[in-house]
PDB file of C-alpha atoms in Angstrom:
ATOM      1  CA  MET A   1     -13.801   1.432 -17.890  1.00  0.00           C
ATOM      2  CA  ALA A   2     -15.355   4.620 -19.000  1.00  0.00           C
ATOM      3  CA  PHE A   3     -13.677   7.367 -21.497  1.00  0.00           C
ATOM      4  CA  SER A   4     -14.712  10.914 -22.208  1.00  0.00           C
ATOM      5  CA  ALA A   5     -15.227  11.980 -25.177  1.00  0.00           C
ATOM      6  CA  ASP A   6     -11.591  14.038 -25.196  1.00  0.00           C
ATOM      7  CA  GLU A   7     -10.229  10.813 -24.174  1.00  0.00           C
ATOM      8  CA  LEU A   8     -11.577   8.670 -26.866  1.00  0.00           C
ATOM      9  CA  ARG A   9     -10.289  10.994 -29.561  1.00  0.00           C
ATOM     10  CA  VAL A  10      -6.637  10.613 -28.223  1.00  0.00           C
ATOM     11  CA  LEU A  11      -7.225   6.428 -28.290  1.00  0.00           C
ATOM     12  CA  ARG A  12      -8.422   6.985 -31.505  1.00  0.00           C
ATOM     13  CA  ARG A  13      -5.402   9.334 -32.581  1.00  0.00           C
ATOM     14  CA  ALA A  14      -2.814   6.595 -30.803  1.00  0.00           C
ATOM     15  CA  LEU A  15      -4.608   3.686 -32.737  1.00  0.00           C
ATOM     16  CA  ALA A  16      -4.726   5.131 -36.085  1.00  0.00           C
ATOM     17  CA  ASN A  17      -1.545   5.756 -35.744  1.00  0.00           C
ATOM     18  CA  ALA A  18      -0.411   2.267 -34.475  1.00  0.00           C
ATOM     19  CA  LEU A  19      -2.080   1.123 -37.867  1.00  0.00           C
ATOM     20  CA  HIS A  20      -0.733   3.716 -40.251  1.00  0.00           C
ATOM     21  CA  PRO A  21       2.849   5.494 -38.888  1.00  0.00           C
ATOM     22  CA  VAL A  22       3.607   8.471 -39.101  1.00  0.00           C
ATOM     23  CA  PRO A  23       5.633  11.621 -36.975  1.00  0.00           C
ATOM     24  CA  LEU A  24       2.825  12.364 -34.412  1.00  0.00           C
ATOM     25  CA  PRO A  25       2.686  16.076 -33.095  1.00  0.00           C
ATOM     26  CA  ASP A  26       4.011  16.924 -29.537  1.00  0.00           C
ATOM     27  CA  GLU A  27       0.612  17.840 -28.248  1.00  0.00           C
ATOM     28  CA  ASP A  28      -0.673  14.356 -29.398  1.00  0.00           C
ATOM     29  CA  VAL A  29       2.325  12.996 -27.751  1.00  0.00           C
ATOM     30  CA  ARG A  30       1.623  14.580 -24.998  1.00  0.00           C
ATOM     31  CA  ASP A  31      -1.953  13.874 -24.516  1.00  0.00           C
ATOM     32  CA  ALA A  32      -1.424   9.754 -25.214  1.00  0.00           C
ATOM     33  CA  LEU A  33       1.215   9.428 -22.215  1.00  0.00           C
ATOM     34  CA  ARG A  34      -1.379  11.940 -20.344  1.00  0.00           C
ATOM     35  CA  LEU A  35      -4.557   9.247 -21.287  1.00  0.00           C
ATOM     36  CA  ALA A  36      -1.764   6.216 -20.068  1.00  0.00           C
ATOM     37  CA  ASP A  37      -1.515   7.426 -16.919  1.00  0.00           C
ATOM     38  CA  SER A  38      -4.838   7.919 -16.491  1.00  0.00           C
ATOM     39  CA  VAL A  39      -5.397   4.081 -17.888  1.00  0.00           C
ATOM     40  CA  ASP A  40      -2.415   2.608 -15.144  1.00  0.00           C
ATOM     41  CA  GLU A  41      -4.137   4.853 -12.178  1.00  0.00           C
ATOM     42  CA  ALA A  42      -7.499   2.937 -13.112  1.00  0.00           C
ATOM     43  CA  VAL A  43      -6.058   0.162 -13.475  1.00  0.00           C
ATOM     44  CA  CYS A  44      -4.630   0.404  -9.819  1.00  0.00           C
ATOM     45  CA  GLU A  45      -7.305   1.814  -8.226  1.00  0.00           C
ATOM     46  CA  ALA A  46      -9.448  -1.120  -9.788  1.00  0.00           C
ATOM     47  CA  GLY A  47      -6.706  -3.522  -7.698  1.00  0.00           C
ATOM     48  CA  ARG A  48      -7.223  -1.980  -4.639  1.00  0.00           C
ATOM     49  CA  LEU A  49     -10.445  -1.605  -5.073  1.00  0.00           C
ATOM     50  CA  ARG A  50     -10.949  -5.451  -5.911  1.00  0.00           C
ATOM     51  CA  ALA A  51      -8.234  -5.851  -2.403  1.00  0.00           C
ATOM     52  CA  PHE A  52     -10.362  -4.146  -0.190  1.00  0.00           C
ATOM     53  CA  LEU A  53     -13.694  -5.599  -1.623  1.00  0.00           C
ATOM     54  CA  LEU A  54     -11.828  -9.192  -0.796  1.00  0.00           C
ATOM     55  CA  ALA A  55     -10.484  -8.510   2.865  1.00  0.00           C
ATOM     56  CA  ASP A  56     -14.298  -7.354   2.895  1.00  0.00           C
ATOM     57  CA  LEU A  57     -15.695 -10.995   2.284  1.00  0.00           C
ATOM     58  CA  VAL A  58     -13.225 -12.356   4.301  1.00  0.00           C
ATOM     59  CA  ARG A  59     -14.221 -10.641   7.463  1.00  0.00           C
ATOM     60  CA  TYR A  60     -17.912 -11.143   6.597  1.00  0.00           C
ATOM     61  CA  ARG A  61     -17.329 -14.912   5.937  1.00  0.00           C
ATOM     62  CA  GLU A  62     -15.552 -14.866   9.223  1.00  0.00           C
ATOM     63  CA  SER A  63     -18.763 -13.306  11.693  1.00  0.00           C
ATOM     64  CA  LEU A  64     -20.991 -15.954   9.775  1.00  0.00           C
ATOM     65  CA  PRO A  65     -23.717 -16.854  10.368  1.00  0.00           C
ATOM     66  CA  GLY A  66     -24.629 -13.486  11.745  1.00  0.00           C
ATOM     67  CA  SER A  67     -23.908 -11.579   8.433  1.00  0.00           C
ATOM     68  CA  LEU A  68     -25.771 -13.733   6.725  1.00  0.00           C
ATOM     69  CA  THR A  69     -27.145 -11.500   3.385  1.00  0.00           C
ATOM     70  CA  GLY A  70     -24.215  -9.589   3.395  1.00  0.00           C
ATOM     71  CA  TYR A  71     -21.978 -12.266   2.749  1.00  0.00           C
ATOM     72  CA  LEU A  72     -23.952 -13.280   0.175  1.00  0.00           C
ATOM     73  CA  GLU A  73     -24.319  -9.967  -1.920  1.00  0.00           C
ATOM     74  CA  LEU A  74     -20.825  -9.400  -1.585  1.00  0.00           C
ATOM     75  CA  LEU A  75     -19.635 -12.625  -2.554  1.00  0.00           C
ATOM     76  CA  GLU A  76     -22.269 -12.231  -5.476  1.00  0.00           C
ATOM     77  CA  ASP A  77     -20.537  -9.095  -6.507  1.00  0.00           C
ATOM     78  CA  ALA A  78     -16.890 -10.672  -6.566  1.00  0.00           C
ATOM     79  CA  LEU A  79     -18.186 -13.595  -8.503  1.00  0.00           C
ATOM     80  CA  ALA A  80     -19.452 -10.862 -11.061  1.00  0.00           C
ATOM     81  CA  GLY A  81     -16.143  -9.608 -10.973  1.00  0.00           C
ATOM     82  CA  GLY A  82     -14.164 -12.530 -11.974  1.00  0.00           C
ATOM     83  CA  TYR A  83     -13.021 -13.554  -8.200  1.00  0.00           C
ATOM     84  CA  ASP A  84     -12.581 -18.165  -7.747  1.00  0.00           C
ATOM     85  CA  PRO A  85     -14.496 -19.099  -4.632  1.00  0.00           C
ATOM     86  CA  GLY A  86     -11.947 -20.722  -2.705  1.00  0.00           C
ATOM     87  CA  ALA A  87     -11.887 -23.453  -0.111  1.00  0.00           C
ATOM     88  CA  ASP A  88     -13.283 -21.743   2.490  1.00  0.00           C
ATOM     89  CA  ASP A  89     -16.089 -20.034   0.301  1.00  0.00           C
ATOM     90  CA  LEU A  90     -17.363 -22.982  -0.360  1.00  0.00           C
ATOM     91  CA  ALA A  91     -17.550 -24.696   3.529  1.00  0.00           C
ATOM     92  CA  ALA A  92     -19.153 -21.359   4.447  1.00  0.00           C
ATOM     93  CA  LEU A  93     -21.983 -21.942   1.919  1.00  0.00           C
ATOM     94  CA  ARG A  94     -22.535 -26.054   2.177  1.00  0.00           C
ATOM     95  CA  ALA A  95     -22.760 -24.487   6.421  1.00  0.00           C
ATOM     96  CA  LEU A  96     -25.465 -21.872   4.909  1.00  0.00           C
ATOM     97  CA  ARG A  97     -27.718 -24.299   2.127  1.00  0.00           C
ATOM     98  CA  ALA A  98     -30.488 -24.635   4.806  1.00  0.00           C
ATOM     99  CA  ASN A  99     -30.816 -21.154   3.222  1.00  0.00           C
ATOM    100  CA  PRO A 100     -32.097 -21.108  -0.276  1.00  0.00           C
ATOM    101  CA  ALA A 101     -29.698 -17.864  -1.760  1.00  0.00           C
ATOM    102  CA  ALA A 102     -27.183 -19.757  -0.139  1.00  0.00           C
ATOM    103  CA  ALA A 103     -27.814 -22.970  -1.802  1.00  0.00           C
ATOM    104  CA  ARG A 104     -27.831 -21.496  -5.516  1.00  0.00           C
ATOM    105  CA  LEU A 105     -25.082 -19.501  -4.395  1.00  0.00           C
ATOM    106  CA  LEU A 106     -23.785 -22.534  -3.571  1.00  0.00           C
ATOM    107  CA  ASP A 107     -24.245 -24.599  -6.567  1.00  0.00           C
ATOM    108  CA  ARG A 108     -23.022 -21.806  -8.745  1.00  0.00           C
ATOM    109  CA  CYS A 109     -19.506 -21.614  -6.713  1.00  0.00           C
ATOM    110  CA  GLN A 110     -19.008 -25.469  -7.225  1.00  0.00           C
ATOM    111  CA  VAL A 111     -19.251 -24.998 -10.979  1.00  0.00           C
ATOM    112  CA  LEU A 112     -17.345 -22.042 -11.120  1.00  0.00           C
ATOM    113  CA  ALA A 113     -14.892 -23.874  -8.678  1.00  0.00           C
ATOM    114  CA  GLU A 114     -14.636 -26.754 -10.661  1.00  0.00           C
ATOM    115  CA  ARG A 115     -13.670 -25.029 -13.690  1.00  0.00           C
ATOM    116  CA  SER A 116     -11.185 -23.009 -12.205  1.00  0.00           C
ATOM    117  CA  VAL A 117      -9.318 -26.235 -10.859  1.00  0.00           C
ATOM    118  CA  ARG A 118     -10.031 -27.854 -14.271  1.00  0.00           C
ATOM    119  CA  ALA A 119      -8.320 -24.853 -15.591  1.00  0.00           C
ATOM    120  CA  ARG A 120      -5.231 -24.839 -13.747  1.00  0.00           C
ATOM    121  CA  LEU A 121      -5.101 -28.377 -14.012  1.00  0.00           C
ATOM    122  CA  ALA A 122      -4.634 -28.129 -17.986  1.00  0.00           C
ATOM    123  CA  ARG A 123      -1.904 -25.063 -17.389  1.00  0.00           C
ATOM    124  CA  VAL A 124      -0.070 -27.243 -15.709  1.00  0.00           C
ATOM    125  CA  SER A 125      -0.512 -30.353 -17.914  1.00  0.00           C
ATOM    126  CA  GLN A 126       0.233 -27.605 -21.106  1.00  0.00           C
ATOM    127  CA  ALA A 127       3.460 -26.336 -18.867  1.00  0.00           C
ATOM    128  CA  THR A 128       4.575 -29.908 -18.045  1.00  0.00           C
ATOM    129  CA  ALA A 129       4.384 -31.236 -21.832  1.00  0.00           C
ATOM    130  CA  SER A 130       6.330 -28.387 -23.057  1.00  0.00           C
ATOM    131  CA  VAL A 131       9.212 -28.924 -21.073  1.00  0.00           C
ATOM    132  CA  PRO A 132      12.242 -30.476 -23.207  1.00  0.00           C
ATOM    133  CA  SER A 133      13.374 -33.859 -22.927  1.00  0.00           C
ATOM    134  CA  ALA A 134      16.944 -32.748 -21.642  1.00  0.00           C
ATOM    135  CA  SER A 135      15.602 -31.342 -18.570  1.00  0.00           C
ATOM    136  CA  ARG A 136      13.558 -34.963 -18.366  1.00  0.00           C
ATOM    137  CA  ALA A 137      16.590 -36.563 -18.702  1.00  0.00           C
ATOM    138  CA  ARG A 138      17.605 -35.885 -14.929  1.00  0.00           C
ATOM    139  CA  LEU A 139      14.960 -37.304 -13.554  1.00  0.00           C
ATOM    140  CA  LEU A 140      16.538 -40.812 -14.474  1.00  0.00           C
ATOM    141  CA  SER A 141      18.851 -40.200 -11.596  1.00  0.00           C
ATOM    142  CA  LEU A 142      16.100 -40.948  -9.415  1.00  0.00           C
ATOM    143  CA  PRO A 143      15.951 -44.697  -7.795  1.00  0.00           C
ATOM    144  CA  GLY A 144      13.352 -47.424  -9.835  1.00  0.00           C
ATOM    145  CA  GLY A 145      14.754 -45.146 -13.562  1.00  0.00           C
ATOM    146  CA  ARG A 146      16.951 -45.968 -15.992  1.00  0.00           C
ATOM    147  CA  ALA A 147      20.086 -45.108 -14.092  1.00  0.00           C
ATOM    148  CA  ALA A 148      19.412 -48.089 -11.696  1.00  0.00           C
ATOM    149  CA  GLN A 149      19.785 -50.200 -14.464  1.00  0.00           C
ATOM    150  CA  GLU A 150      22.777 -48.863 -16.088  1.00  0.00           C
ATOM    151  CA  PRO A 151      25.934 -49.788 -15.102  1.00  0.00           C
ATOM    152  CA  ARG A 152      27.297 -47.381 -12.202  1.00  0.00           C
ATOM    153  CA  PRO A 153      31.569 -46.151 -12.690  1.00  0.00           C
ATOM    154  CA  LYS A 154      33.609 -47.876  -9.906  1.00  0.00           C
ATOM    155  CA  PRO A 155      35.309 -45.367  -7.981  1.00  0.00           C
ATOM    156  CA  PRO A 156      38.521 -44.241  -9.206  1.00  0.00           C
ATOM    157  CA  THR A 157      41.674 -46.509  -7.370  1.00  0.00           C
ATOM    158  CA  PRO A 158      44.346 -45.001  -5.832  1.00  0.00           C
ATOM    159  CA  THR A 159      47.813 -45.329  -7.567  1.00  0.00           C
ATOM    160  CA  PRO A 160      50.983 -46.459  -5.954  1.00  0.00           C
ATOM    161  CA  SER A 161      52.928 -43.546  -6.012  1.00  0.00           C
ATOM    162  CA  GLU A 162      49.865 -41.533  -4.904  1.00  0.00           C
ATOM    163  CA  ARG A 163      50.384 -41.419  -0.849  1.00  0.00           C
ATOM    164  CA  PRO A 164      47.153 -43.026   1.387  1.00  0.00           C
ATOM    165  CA  VAL A 165      45.618 -40.133   3.828  1.00  0.00           C
ATOM    166  CA  PRO A 166      46.366 -41.809   7.469  1.00  0.00           C
ATOM    167  CA  LYS A 167      43.104 -42.303   9.437  1.00  0.00           C
ATOM    168  CA  PRO A 168      42.524 -39.960  12.501  1.00  0.00           C
ATOM    169  CA  SER A 169      43.374 -42.709  14.540  1.00  0.00           C
ATOM    170  CA  GLU A 170      46.642 -43.458  13.549  1.00  0.00           C
ATOM    171  CA  VAL A 171      47.614 -39.322  13.299  1.00  0.00           C
ATOM    172  CA  PHE A 172      46.016 -39.280  16.967  1.00  0.00           C
ATOM    173  CA  PRO A 173      46.475 -42.218  19.379  1.00  0.00           C
ATOM    174  CA  PRO A 174      43.863 -42.655  21.677  1.00  0.00           C
ATOM    175  CA  ARG A 175      44.515 -40.588  24.972  1.00  0.00           C
ATOM    176  CA  ARG A 176      45.502 -43.554  27.806  1.00  0.00           C
ATOM    177  CA  ARG A 177      44.107 -42.819  30.934  1.00  0.00           C
ATOM    178  CA  PRO A 178      46.051 -41.992  34.148  1.00  0.00           C
ATOM    179  CA  VAL A 179      46.426 -44.992  36.316  1.00  0.00           C
ATOM    180  CA  PRO A 180      44.690 -43.923  39.788  1.00  0.00           C
ATOM    181  CA  PRO A 181      47.472 -44.001  42.612  1.00  0.00           C
ATOM    182  CA  PRO A 182      46.988 -47.598  44.732  1.00  0.00           C
ATOM    183  CA  PRO A 183      45.202 -46.947  48.231  1.00  0.00           C
ATOM    184  CA  PRO A 184      46.751 -45.300  50.962  1.00  0.00           C
ATOM    185  CA  GLU A 185      46.317 -49.173  52.623  1.00  0.00           C
ATOM    186  CA  GLU A 186      48.620 -51.188  50.253  1.00  0.00           C
ATOM    187  CA  ARG A 187      51.427 -48.629  50.197  1.00  0.00           C
ATOM    188  CA  VAL A 188      53.863 -50.207  51.609  1.00  0.00           C
ATOM    189  CA  ALA A 189      56.490 -48.538  54.138  1.00  0.00           C
ATOM    190  CA  GLY A 190      59.908 -48.652  53.024  1.00  0.00           C
TER     191      GLY A 190
END
C-alpha cells in the first residue's frame, strides 16, 4: 500500500498524537478520519481483488492442461500474495509434473502446504492445552472414562405414599375382536 505525501503527514500527526496525547484541531481529526476511510477502502478493494484472483485460479485449474502457462503464472502470483495451496492445487501440479516449471512449483507448494498444516496443528494443540480443567471434566462421562469406574447413583424408588402410575394396558384394556356370525348352514331354524 502506498501513501501520498499528504497522507503521510496525516499519519505522522496521528502517530505523534498517539505517543503524546494532546487535543487535536478539528481539521486534523477530519484528515485522520479521511485517511482511515481511504485505508479501509483499500483493504476492501484488496480483498475483492484477492477473491477475483483466486476464482480465476480455480477456473484455470479446472481447464487444465490447456491452460497450463496461465495457471502456473496465476498460482505463482497467488503464492506471492500469501495463498496457501490446497489439495486441488497439489493434485493438479502432480499431474503436470512432466513440465519443469510445474515440477518446481510443486516442490514449492508442498513445502508451503506442509508449513500451513503444521501451523494449524500447532494452533489447535495450543488451543486445547489452554482449555481449563473444568471443561475437561465433561469428558469423564464418556464410556470408559473415570465415570465408568465410579459407582452410579441408584434411581429413586417411589415412596409408599405415592400412587403408582398405571400402565397403558391397565388404563386402556385391549379391544376384543367381534366374533363373526356362524355360517348360514349351521343356523338352526327354529
